PDB file of C-alpha atoms in Angstrom:
ATOM      1  CA  MET A   1     177.980 -12.690 -66.419  1.00  0.00           C
ATOM      2  CA  GLY A   2     181.096 -13.632 -64.382  1.00  0.00           C
ATOM      3  CA  ALA A   3     183.824 -15.889 -65.812  1.00  0.00           C
ATOM      4  CA  LEU A   4     184.346 -19.390 -64.404  1.00  0.00           C
ATOM      5  CA  MET A   5     186.741 -19.487 -61.534  1.00  0.00           C
ATOM      6  CA  GLY A   6     188.025 -21.944 -59.064  1.00  0.00           C
ATOM      7  CA  SER A   7     190.217 -24.951 -58.930  1.00  0.00           C
ATOM      8  CA  ARG A   8     189.708 -28.421 -60.007  1.00  0.00           C
ATOM      9  CA  GLY A   9     188.516 -30.917 -57.406  1.00  0.00           C
ATOM     10  CA  SER A  10     186.295 -33.882 -56.744  1.00  0.00           C
ATOM     11  CA  ARG A  11     183.142 -32.086 -56.150  1.00  0.00           C
ATOM     12  CA  THR A  12     179.572 -33.095 -56.787  1.00  0.00           C
ATOM     13  CA  PHE A  13     176.564 -30.951 -57.100  1.00  0.00           C
ATOM     14  CA  LEU A  14     172.996 -32.247 -56.695  1.00  0.00           C
ATOM     15  CA  ILE A  15     170.337 -30.479 -58.162  1.00  0.00           C
ATOM     16  CA  GLY A  16     166.741 -31.150 -57.268  1.00  0.00           C
ATOM     17  CA  GLY A  17     165.177 -30.170 -60.611  1.00  0.00           C
ATOM     18  CA  GLY A  18     163.191 -26.913 -61.212  1.00  0.00           C
ATOM     19  CA  TRP A  19     163.504 -24.216 -63.860  1.00  0.00           C
ATOM     20  CA  ASP A  20     163.143 -21.039 -61.892  1.00  0.00           C
ATOM     21  CA  ALA A  21     165.125 -18.476 -63.880  1.00  0.00           C
ATOM     22  CA  THR A  22     165.850 -16.454 -60.746  1.00  0.00           C
ATOM     23  CA  ALA A  23     167.661 -19.410 -59.076  1.00  0.00           C
ATOM     24  CA  ALA A  24     170.114 -19.983 -62.043  1.00  0.00           C
ATOM     25  CA  HIS A  25     172.996 -18.394 -60.193  1.00  0.00           C
ATOM     26  CA  ALA A  26     172.349 -19.962 -56.816  1.00  0.00           C
ATOM     27  CA  VAL A  27     171.894 -23.321 -58.333  1.00  0.00           C
ATOM     28  CA  TYR A  28     174.515 -23.640 -61.179  1.00  0.00           C
ATOM     29  CA  GLY A  29     176.965 -21.023 -59.993  1.00  0.00           C
ATOM     30  CA  PRO A  30     178.774 -23.220 -57.508  1.00  0.00           C
ATOM     31  CA  PHE A  31     179.226 -25.943 -59.965  1.00  0.00           C
ATOM     32  CA  LEU A  32     180.459 -23.395 -62.806  1.00  0.00           C
ATOM     33  CA  ARG A  33     182.847 -21.968 -60.298  1.00  0.00           C
ATOM     34  CA  ALA A  34     184.356 -25.262 -59.543  1.00  0.00           C
ATOM     35  CA  ALA A  35     185.505 -25.665 -63.102  1.00  0.00           C
ATOM     36  CA  THR A  36     188.764 -24.360 -64.331  1.00  0.00           C
ATOM     37  CA  GLY A  37     187.501 -23.612 -67.868  1.00  0.00           C
ATOM     38  CA  THR A  38     184.468 -22.935 -69.870  1.00  0.00           C
ATOM     39  CA  ARG A  39     183.656 -26.426 -71.513  1.00  0.00           C
ATOM     40  CA  VAL A  40     180.763 -27.921 -69.656  1.00  0.00           C
ATOM     41  CA  GLY A  41     179.614 -31.324 -71.067  1.00  0.00           C
ATOM     42  CA  CYS A  42     175.756 -31.863 -70.998  1.00  0.00           C
ATOM     43  CA  VAL A  43     174.778 -35.499 -70.987  1.00  0.00           C
ATOM     44  CA  VAL A  44     171.187 -35.541 -72.332  1.00  0.00           C
ATOM     45  CA  LEU A  45     168.959 -38.641 -72.890  1.00  0.00           C
ATOM     46  CA  ASP A  46     167.857 -38.264 -76.515  1.00  0.00           C
ATOM     47  CA  GLU A  47     164.227 -39.493 -76.692  1.00  0.00           C
ATOM     48  CA  GLY A  48     163.765 -37.620 -80.013  1.00  0.00           C
ATOM     49  CA  ASP A  49     163.963 -34.081 -78.737  1.00  0.00           C
ATOM     50  CA  GLY A  50     167.788 -34.132 -77.427  1.00  0.00           C
ATOM     51  CA  SER A  51     168.772 -31.030 -79.222  1.00  0.00           C
ATOM     52  CA  GLU A  52     165.804 -28.963 -77.872  1.00  0.00           C
ATOM     53  CA  GLN A  53     166.426 -30.459 -74.294  1.00  0.00           C
ATOM     54  CA  PHE A  54     170.003 -29.427 -74.614  1.00  0.00           C
ATOM     55  CA  GLY A  55     168.960 -25.917 -75.566  1.00  0.00           C
ATOM     56  CA  ARG A  56     167.271 -25.616 -72.153  1.00  0.00           C
ATOM     57  CA  TYR A  57     170.409 -26.344 -70.225  1.00  0.00           C
ATOM     58  CA  ASP A  58     172.623 -24.359 -72.564  1.00  0.00           C
ATOM     59  CA  ALA A  59     170.436 -21.276 -71.781  1.00  0.00           C
ATOM     60  CA  VAL A  60     170.382 -21.574 -68.140  1.00  0.00           C
ATOM     61  CA  LEU A  61     174.207 -22.430 -67.873  1.00  0.00           C
ATOM     62  CA  ARG A  62     175.066 -19.385 -69.794  1.00  0.00           C
ATOM     63  CA  LYS A  63     172.693 -17.221 -67.669  1.00  0.00           C
ATOM     64  CA  ALA A  64     174.593 -18.317 -64.660  1.00  0.00           C
ATOM     65  CA  ALA A  65     178.065 -17.915 -66.128  1.00  0.00           C
ATOM     66  CA  ASP A  66     180.279 -17.206 -69.189  1.00  0.00           C
ATOM     67  CA  CYS A  67     180.684 -20.733 -70.378  1.00  0.00           C
ATOM     68  CA  ASN A  68     180.614 -23.068 -73.447  1.00  0.00           C
ATOM     69  CA  PRO A  69     178.129 -26.002 -72.829  1.00  0.00           C
ATOM     70  CA  VAL A  70     178.850 -29.008 -75.051  1.00  0.00           C
ATOM     71  CA  PRO A  71     176.000 -31.441 -75.972  1.00  0.00           C
ATOM     72  CA  LEU A  72     176.576 -35.045 -75.086  1.00  0.00           C
ATOM     73  CA  LEU A  73     173.380 -36.702 -76.499  1.00  0.00           C
ATOM     74  CA  VAL A  74     172.838 -40.355 -75.672  1.00  0.00           C
ATOM     75  CA  PRO A  75     170.106 -42.148 -77.742  1.00  0.00           C
ATOM     76  CA  LEU A  76     167.398 -43.787 -75.765  1.00  0.00           C
ATOM     77  CA  GLY A  77     168.735 -47.404 -75.124  1.00  0.00           C
ATOM     78  CA  GLY A  78     172.224 -46.236 -75.946  1.00  0.00           C
ATOM     79  CA  GLU A  79     175.419 -46.196 -73.671  1.00  0.00           C
ATOM     80  CA  PHE A  80     177.641 -43.257 -72.679  1.00  0.00           C
ATOM     81  CA  ALA A  81     181.368 -43.647 -73.240  1.00  0.00           C
ATOM     82  CA  ALA A  82     183.663 -42.340 -70.441  1.00  0.00           C
ATOM     83  CA  ASP A  83     186.100 -41.154 -72.917  1.00  0.00           C
ATOM     84  CA  ARG A  84     183.800 -38.278 -73.759  1.00  0.00           C
ATOM     85  CA  LEU A  85     184.994 -36.483 -70.795  1.00  0.00           C
ATOM     86  CA  GLN A  86     188.168 -35.649 -72.702  1.00  0.00           C
ATOM     87  CA  ASP A  87     188.859 -31.696 -72.797  1.00  0.00           C
ATOM     88  CA  LEU A  88     185.795 -31.122 -70.408  1.00  0.00           C
ATOM     89  CA  ASP A  89     186.067 -28.894 -67.493  1.00  0.00           C
ATOM     90  CA  GLY A  90     182.765 -29.878 -65.985  1.00  0.00           C
ATOM     91  CA  LEU A  91     180.031 -32.454 -66.377  1.00  0.00           C
ATOM     92  CA  LEU A  92     176.297 -31.827 -66.074  1.00  0.00           C
ATOM     93  CA  VAL A  93     174.129 -35.117 -66.162  1.00  0.00           C
ATOM     94  CA  CYS A  94     170.577 -33.669 -67.166  1.00  0.00           C
ATOM     95  CA  GLY A  95     167.130 -34.715 -66.393  1.00  0.00           C
ATOM     96  CA  GLY A  96     164.752 -37.298 -68.032  1.00  0.00           C
ATOM     97  CA  LEU A  97     163.751 -40.818 -67.465  1.00  0.00           C
ATOM     98  CA  THR A  98     165.998 -42.071 -64.527  1.00  0.00           C
ATOM     99  CA  PRO A  99     166.181 -45.580 -65.249  1.00  0.00           C
ATOM    100  CA  ALA A 100     167.301 -44.888 -68.756  1.00  0.00           C
ATOM    101  CA  TYR A 101     170.117 -42.676 -67.584  1.00  0.00           C
ATOM    102  CA  GLN A 102     171.249 -45.611 -65.317  1.00  0.00           C
ATOM    103  CA  ASP A 103     171.084 -47.868 -68.198  1.00  0.00           C
ATOM    104  CA  ALA A 104     173.269 -45.415 -70.138  1.00  0.00           C
ATOM    105  CA  PHE A 105     175.950 -45.434 -67.558  1.00  0.00           C
ATOM    106  CA  ALA A 106     175.653 -49.003 -66.445  1.00  0.00           C
ATOM    107  CA  GLY A 107     178.496 -50.186 -68.686  1.00  0.00           C
ATOM    108  CA  CYS A 108     181.007 -47.579 -67.560  1.00  0.00           C
ATOM    109  CA  LEU A 109     180.248 -46.653 -63.818  1.00  0.00           C
ATOM    110  CA  ASP A 110     183.862 -47.415 -62.557  1.00  0.00           C
ATOM    111  CA  GLN A 111     185.522 -45.782 -65.615  1.00  0.00           C
ATOM    112  CA  LEU A 112     183.356 -42.603 -65.301  1.00  0.00           C
ATOM    113  CA  ARG A 113     183.912 -42.339 -61.784  1.00  0.00           C
ATOM    114  CA  SER A 114     187.785 -42.772 -62.151  1.00  0.00           C
ATOM    115  CA  ALA A 115     187.929 -40.395 -65.054  1.00  0.00           C
ATOM    116  CA  LEU A 116     186.067 -37.674 -62.962  1.00  0.00           C
ATOM    117  CA  ALA A 117     188.539 -38.169 -60.102  1.00  0.00           C
ATOM    118  CA  GLU A 118     191.766 -38.420 -62.267  1.00  0.00           C
ATOM    119  CA  PHE A 119     190.926 -35.176 -63.967  1.00  0.00           C
ATOM    120  CA  GLY A 120     189.270 -33.406 -61.254  1.00  0.00           C
ATOM    121  CA  ILE A 121     186.221 -32.724 -63.301  1.00  0.00           C
ATOM    122  CA  PRO A 122     183.262 -31.456 -61.109  1.00  0.00           C
ATOM    123  CA  TYR A 123     180.021 -33.271 -61.694  1.00  0.00           C
ATOM    124  CA  ALA A 124     176.571 -31.832 -61.340  1.00  0.00           C
ATOM    125  CA  GLY A 125     173.335 -33.792 -61.645  1.00  0.00           C
ATOM    126  CA  PHE A 126     169.873 -32.454 -62.389  1.00  0.00           C
ATOM    127  CA  SER A 127     167.026 -34.554 -61.208  1.00  0.00           C
ATOM    128  CA  ALA A 128     167.811 -38.022 -62.864  1.00  0.00           C
ATOM    129  CA  GLY A 129     171.411 -36.954 -63.050  1.00  0.00           C
ATOM    130  CA  ALA A 130     171.469 -36.391 -59.123  1.00  0.00           C
ATOM    131  CA  ALA A 131     169.857 -39.741 -58.522  1.00  0.00           C
ATOM    132  CA  VAL A 132     172.466 -41.759 -60.632  1.00  0.00           C
ATOM    133  CA  ALA A 133     175.307 -39.915 -58.687  1.00  0.00           C
ATOM    134  CA  SER A 134     174.711 -42.340 -55.529  1.00  0.00           C
ATOM    135  CA  ARG A 135     176.306 -45.639 -55.237  1.00  0.00           C
ATOM    136  CA  HIS A 136     172.827 -47.035 -54.646  1.00  0.00           C
ATOM    137  CA  ALA A 137     170.731 -45.194 -57.211  1.00  0.00           C
ATOM    138  CA  LEU A 138     166.923 -45.038 -56.419  1.00  0.00           C
ATOM    139  CA  VAL A 139     165.683 -44.829 -59.942  1.00  0.00           C
ATOM    140  CA  GLY A 140     161.908 -44.935 -59.393  1.00  0.00           C
ATOM    141  CA  GLY A 141     158.658 -46.876 -58.617  1.00  0.00           C
ATOM    142  CA  TRP A 142     155.640 -45.834 -56.628  1.00  0.00           C
ATOM    143  CA  LEU A 143     154.837 -48.946 -54.918  1.00  0.00           C
ATOM    144  CA  ASP A 144     156.368 -50.454 -51.804  1.00  0.00           C
ATOM    145  CA  ASP A 145     155.435 -54.306 -51.766  1.00  0.00           C
ATOM    146  CA  GLY A 146     152.114 -53.130 -53.539  1.00  0.00           C
ATOM    147  CA  VAL A 147     151.397 -50.264 -51.293  1.00  0.00           C
ATOM    148  CA  PRO A 148     151.573 -46.791 -52.912  1.00  0.00           C
ATOM    149  CA  VAL A 149     154.036 -44.344 -51.316  1.00  0.00           C
ATOM    150  CA  CYS A 150     153.993 -41.603 -53.896  1.00  0.00           C
ATOM    151  CA  HIS A 151     152.011 -40.593 -56.905  1.00  0.00           C
ATOM    152  CA  GLU A 152     152.010 -42.967 -59.891  1.00  0.00           C
ATOM    153  CA  ASP A 153     153.165 -39.928 -62.207  1.00  0.00           C
ATOM    154  CA  THR A 154     156.474 -39.907 -60.376  1.00  0.00           C
ATOM    155  CA  ALA A 155     157.172 -43.616 -60.851  1.00  0.00           C
ATOM    156  CA  GLU A 156     159.583 -43.261 -63.806  1.00  0.00           C
ATOM    157  CA  ASP A 157     157.811 -46.105 -65.744  1.00  0.00           C
ATOM    158  CA  LEU A 158     158.475 -48.440 -62.857  1.00  0.00           C
ATOM    159  CA  GLU A 159     156.130 -50.277 -60.468  1.00  0.00           C
ATOM    160  CA  GLU A 160     157.811 -51.340 -57.386  1.00  0.00           C
ATOM    161  CA  ILE A 161     160.614 -49.233 -55.860  1.00  0.00           C
ATOM    162  CA  GLU A 162     163.868 -49.969 -57.580  1.00  0.00           C
ATOM    163  CA  VAL A 163     167.530 -49.501 -56.532  1.00  0.00           C
ATOM    164  CA  ARG A 164     170.292 -49.925 -59.056  1.00  0.00           C
ATOM    165  CA  PRO A 165     174.070 -49.364 -59.059  1.00  0.00           C
ATOM    166  CA  GLY A 166     175.087 -45.749 -59.576  1.00  0.00           C
ATOM    167  CA  LEU A 167     178.298 -43.769 -59.907  1.00  0.00           C
ATOM    168  CA  GLY A 168     179.323 -43.856 -56.152  1.00  0.00           C
ATOM    169  CA  LEU A 169     180.087 -40.181 -56.124  1.00  0.00           C
ATOM    170  CA  VAL A 170     178.042 -39.381 -53.026  1.00  0.00           C
ATOM    171  CA  PRO A 171     177.593 -41.632 -49.850  1.00  0.00           C
ATOM    172  CA  PHE A 172     173.837 -41.419 -49.670  1.00  0.00           C
ATOM    173  CA  SER A 173     170.898 -42.121 -52.206  1.00  0.00           C
ATOM    174  CA  VAL A 174     169.119 -39.120 -53.856  1.00  0.00           C
ATOM    175  CA  GLU A 175     165.701 -38.258 -54.552  1.00  0.00           C
ATOM    176  CA  ALA A 176     164.825 -34.901 -56.682  1.00  0.00           C
ATOM    177  CA  HIS A 177     161.500 -32.816 -56.783  1.00  0.00           C
ATOM    178  CA  ALA A 178     161.119 -33.559 -53.106  1.00  0.00           C
ATOM    179  CA  ALA A 179     158.478 -31.005 -52.108  1.00  0.00           C
ATOM    180  CA  GLN A 180     157.035 -30.291 -55.576  1.00  0.00           C
ATOM    181  CA  TRP A 181     156.494 -34.111 -56.636  1.00  0.00           C
ATOM    182  CA  GLY A 182     155.989 -35.621 -53.060  1.00  0.00           C
ATOM    183  CA  THR A 183     158.916 -38.004 -53.703  1.00  0.00           C
ATOM    184  CA  LEU A 184     160.272 -37.910 -50.048  1.00  0.00           C
ATOM    185  CA  PRO A 185     157.916 -40.932 -48.901  1.00  0.00           C
ATOM    186  CA  ARG A 186     159.530 -43.051 -51.613  1.00  0.00           C
ATOM    187  CA  LEU A 187     163.019 -42.314 -50.157  1.00  0.00           C
ATOM    188  CA  ILE A 188     161.746 -43.017 -46.696  1.00  0.00           C
ATOM    189  CA  ALA A 189     160.384 -46.365 -47.721  1.00  0.00           C
ATOM    190  CA  ALA A 190     163.671 -47.258 -49.671  1.00  0.00           C
ATOM    191  CA  VAL A 191     165.750 -46.502 -46.412  1.00  0.00           C
ATOM    192  CA  ALA A 192     163.445 -48.148 -44.189  1.00  0.00           C
ATOM    193  CA  ARG A 193     162.564 -51.413 -45.978  1.00  0.00           C
ATOM    194  CA  HIS A 194     165.170 -51.711 -48.767  1.00  0.00           C
ATOM    195  CA  GLY A 195     168.420 -51.437 -46.868  1.00  0.00           C
ATOM    196  CA  LEU A 196     169.713 -48.036 -48.066  1.00  0.00           C
ATOM    197  CA  PRO A 197     172.046 -46.628 -45.496  1.00  0.00           C
ATOM    198  CA  ARG A 198     170.854 -43.154 -45.876  1.00  0.00           C
ATOM    199  CA  GLY A 199     169.148 -40.731 -48.337  1.00  0.00           C
ATOM    200  CA  VAL A 200     168.629 -37.221 -49.215  1.00  0.00           C
ATOM    201  CA  ALA A 201     165.541 -35.641 -50.996  1.00  0.00           C
ATOM    202  CA  ILE A 202     166.071 -32.423 -52.613  1.00  0.00           C
ATOM    203  CA  ASP A 203     163.558 -29.656 -53.536  1.00  0.00           C
ATOM    204  CA  GLU A 204     163.630 -27.928 -56.936  1.00  0.00           C
ATOM    205  CA  ASN A 205     165.772 -25.058 -57.454  1.00  0.00           C
ATOM    206  CA  THR A 206     168.036 -26.360 -54.783  1.00  0.00           C
ATOM    207  CA  VAL A 207     171.551 -27.852 -54.785  1.00  0.00           C
ATOM    208  CA  VAL A 208     173.311 -30.090 -52.362  1.00  0.00           C
ATOM    209  CA  GLU A 209     177.071 -29.587 -52.752  1.00  0.00           C
ATOM    210  CA  VAL A 210     179.378 -32.667 -51.692  1.00  0.00           C
ATOM    211  CA  GLY A 211     183.109 -31.869 -51.411  1.00  0.00           C
ATOM    212  CA  ALA A 212     186.175 -34.060 -51.533  1.00  0.00           C
ATOM    213  CA  ASP A 213     185.681 -34.477 -47.750  1.00  0.00           C
ATOM    214  CA  ALA A 214     182.017 -35.699 -48.228  1.00  0.00           C
ATOM    215  CA  ARG A 215     180.597 -32.935 -46.339  1.00  0.00           C
ATOM    216  CA  ALA A 216     177.313 -31.747 -47.816  1.00  0.00           C
ATOM    217  CA  ARG A 217     176.054 -28.269 -47.907  1.00  0.00           C
ATOM    218  CA  VAL A 218     172.661 -26.905 -49.103  1.00  0.00           C
ATOM    219  CA  SER A 219     172.191 -24.003 -51.191  1.00  0.00           C
ATOM    220  CA  GLY A 220     169.398 -22.521 -53.431  1.00  0.00           C
ATOM    221  CA  LEU A 221     165.674 -21.624 -52.852  1.00  0.00           C
ATOM    222  CA  GLY A 222     164.377 -24.783 -51.372  1.00  0.00           C
ATOM    223  CA  ARG A 223     165.540 -27.443 -48.604  1.00  0.00           C
ATOM    224  CA  ALA A 224     167.051 -30.910 -48.619  1.00  0.00           C
ATOM    225  CA  HIS A 225     165.592 -33.675 -46.402  1.00  0.00           C
ATOM    226  CA  SER A 226     167.999 -36.150 -44.749  1.00  0.00           C
ATOM    227  CA  VAL A 227     166.505 -39.568 -44.213  1.00  0.00           C
ATOM    228  CA  GLN A 228     168.611 -41.963 -41.786  1.00  0.00           C
ATOM    229  CA  PRO A 229     167.745 -45.330 -40.340  1.00  0.00           C
ATOM    230  CA  SER A 230     167.252 -45.653 -36.601  1.00  0.00           C
ATOM    231  CA  ALA A 231     168.227 -48.597 -34.338  1.00  0.00           C
ATOM    232  CA  ASP A 232     164.541 -49.461 -33.714  1.00  0.00           C
ATOM    233  CA  GLY A 233     163.882 -49.884 -37.353  1.00  0.00           C
ATOM    234  CA  SER A 234     162.128 -46.404 -37.834  1.00  0.00           C
ATOM    235  CA  VAL A 235     163.753 -43.505 -39.846  1.00  0.00           C
ATOM    236  CA  LEU A 236     164.769 -40.033 -38.733  1.00  0.00           C
ATOM    237  CA  VAL A 237     163.872 -37.209 -41.196  1.00  0.00           C
ATOM    238  CA  ARG A 238     165.539 -33.769 -40.921  1.00  0.00           C
ATOM    239  CA  SER A 239     165.218 -30.806 -43.193  1.00  0.00           C
ATOM    240  CA  TYR A 240     167.950 -28.315 -43.879  1.00  0.00           C
ATOM    241  CA  GLY A 241     168.001 -24.942 -45.697  1.00  0.00           C
ATOM    242  CA  ALA A 242     170.538 -22.736 -47.637  1.00  0.00           C
ATOM    243  CA  GLY A 243     173.888 -22.595 -45.843  1.00  0.00           C
ATOM    244  CA  GLU A 244     173.449 -25.591 -43.616  1.00  0.00           C
ATOM    245  CA  PHE A 245     175.261 -28.727 -43.758  1.00  0.00           C
ATOM    246  CA  LEU A 246     173.620 -32.333 -43.722  1.00  0.00           C
ATOM    247  CA  PRO A 247     174.708 -34.716 -41.093  1.00  0.00           C
ATOM    248  CA  ASP A 248     177.683 -36.845 -41.816  1.00  0.00           C
ATOM    249  CA  GLU A 249     176.225 -40.135 -40.939  1.00  0.00           C
TER     250      GLU A 249
END
């Protein structure tokens, strides 16, 4: 395993979920190389199995690089404190119930965003963690005004599509598990009918890296799907693979 390398910077890594062990280096490597040290905080929503869930991320991060993951467990219904970023070289917000992660961050959105920028701590979001990185966080739902747009199993315990305030680290809304769970139609509906300026749906074992210049690059095994509104009220969907950049607007 290689040591962590790189310089601090305001970089964000959006991971579309997935646990393919062969993708560990491709998915987590860019994030870990962006850190200047080995201490990687892992925010895990603790629904009673937080230590077990942290263990999964601990294992995959150590597989990707020589690092020291640090558990940052938040009990269901609890709040995350931005001062927990102290002495960290990277922050990974893990997967789970997306609305509950948004609830955990709701009281410290500005403080957390400011701390990441001030200390140059790279942010990675896995599934739910990717969704809450946006300013307009699409947290779930499977109905658009009563009409199904994705499978009920992907609804995150919500009925209608719901958008909540997020961290504002990236200029577009985010869906994860795009190809595997069929969540792209929910993002299309959110952009077309709920006023989202644009969105990106990310396949599993795939990462979208957003640099300080806001340019977004795809890497990993799958694809990222850009959803943009058109002047006629429709939406434009384009798909991008590893090594390609998403459109700026």
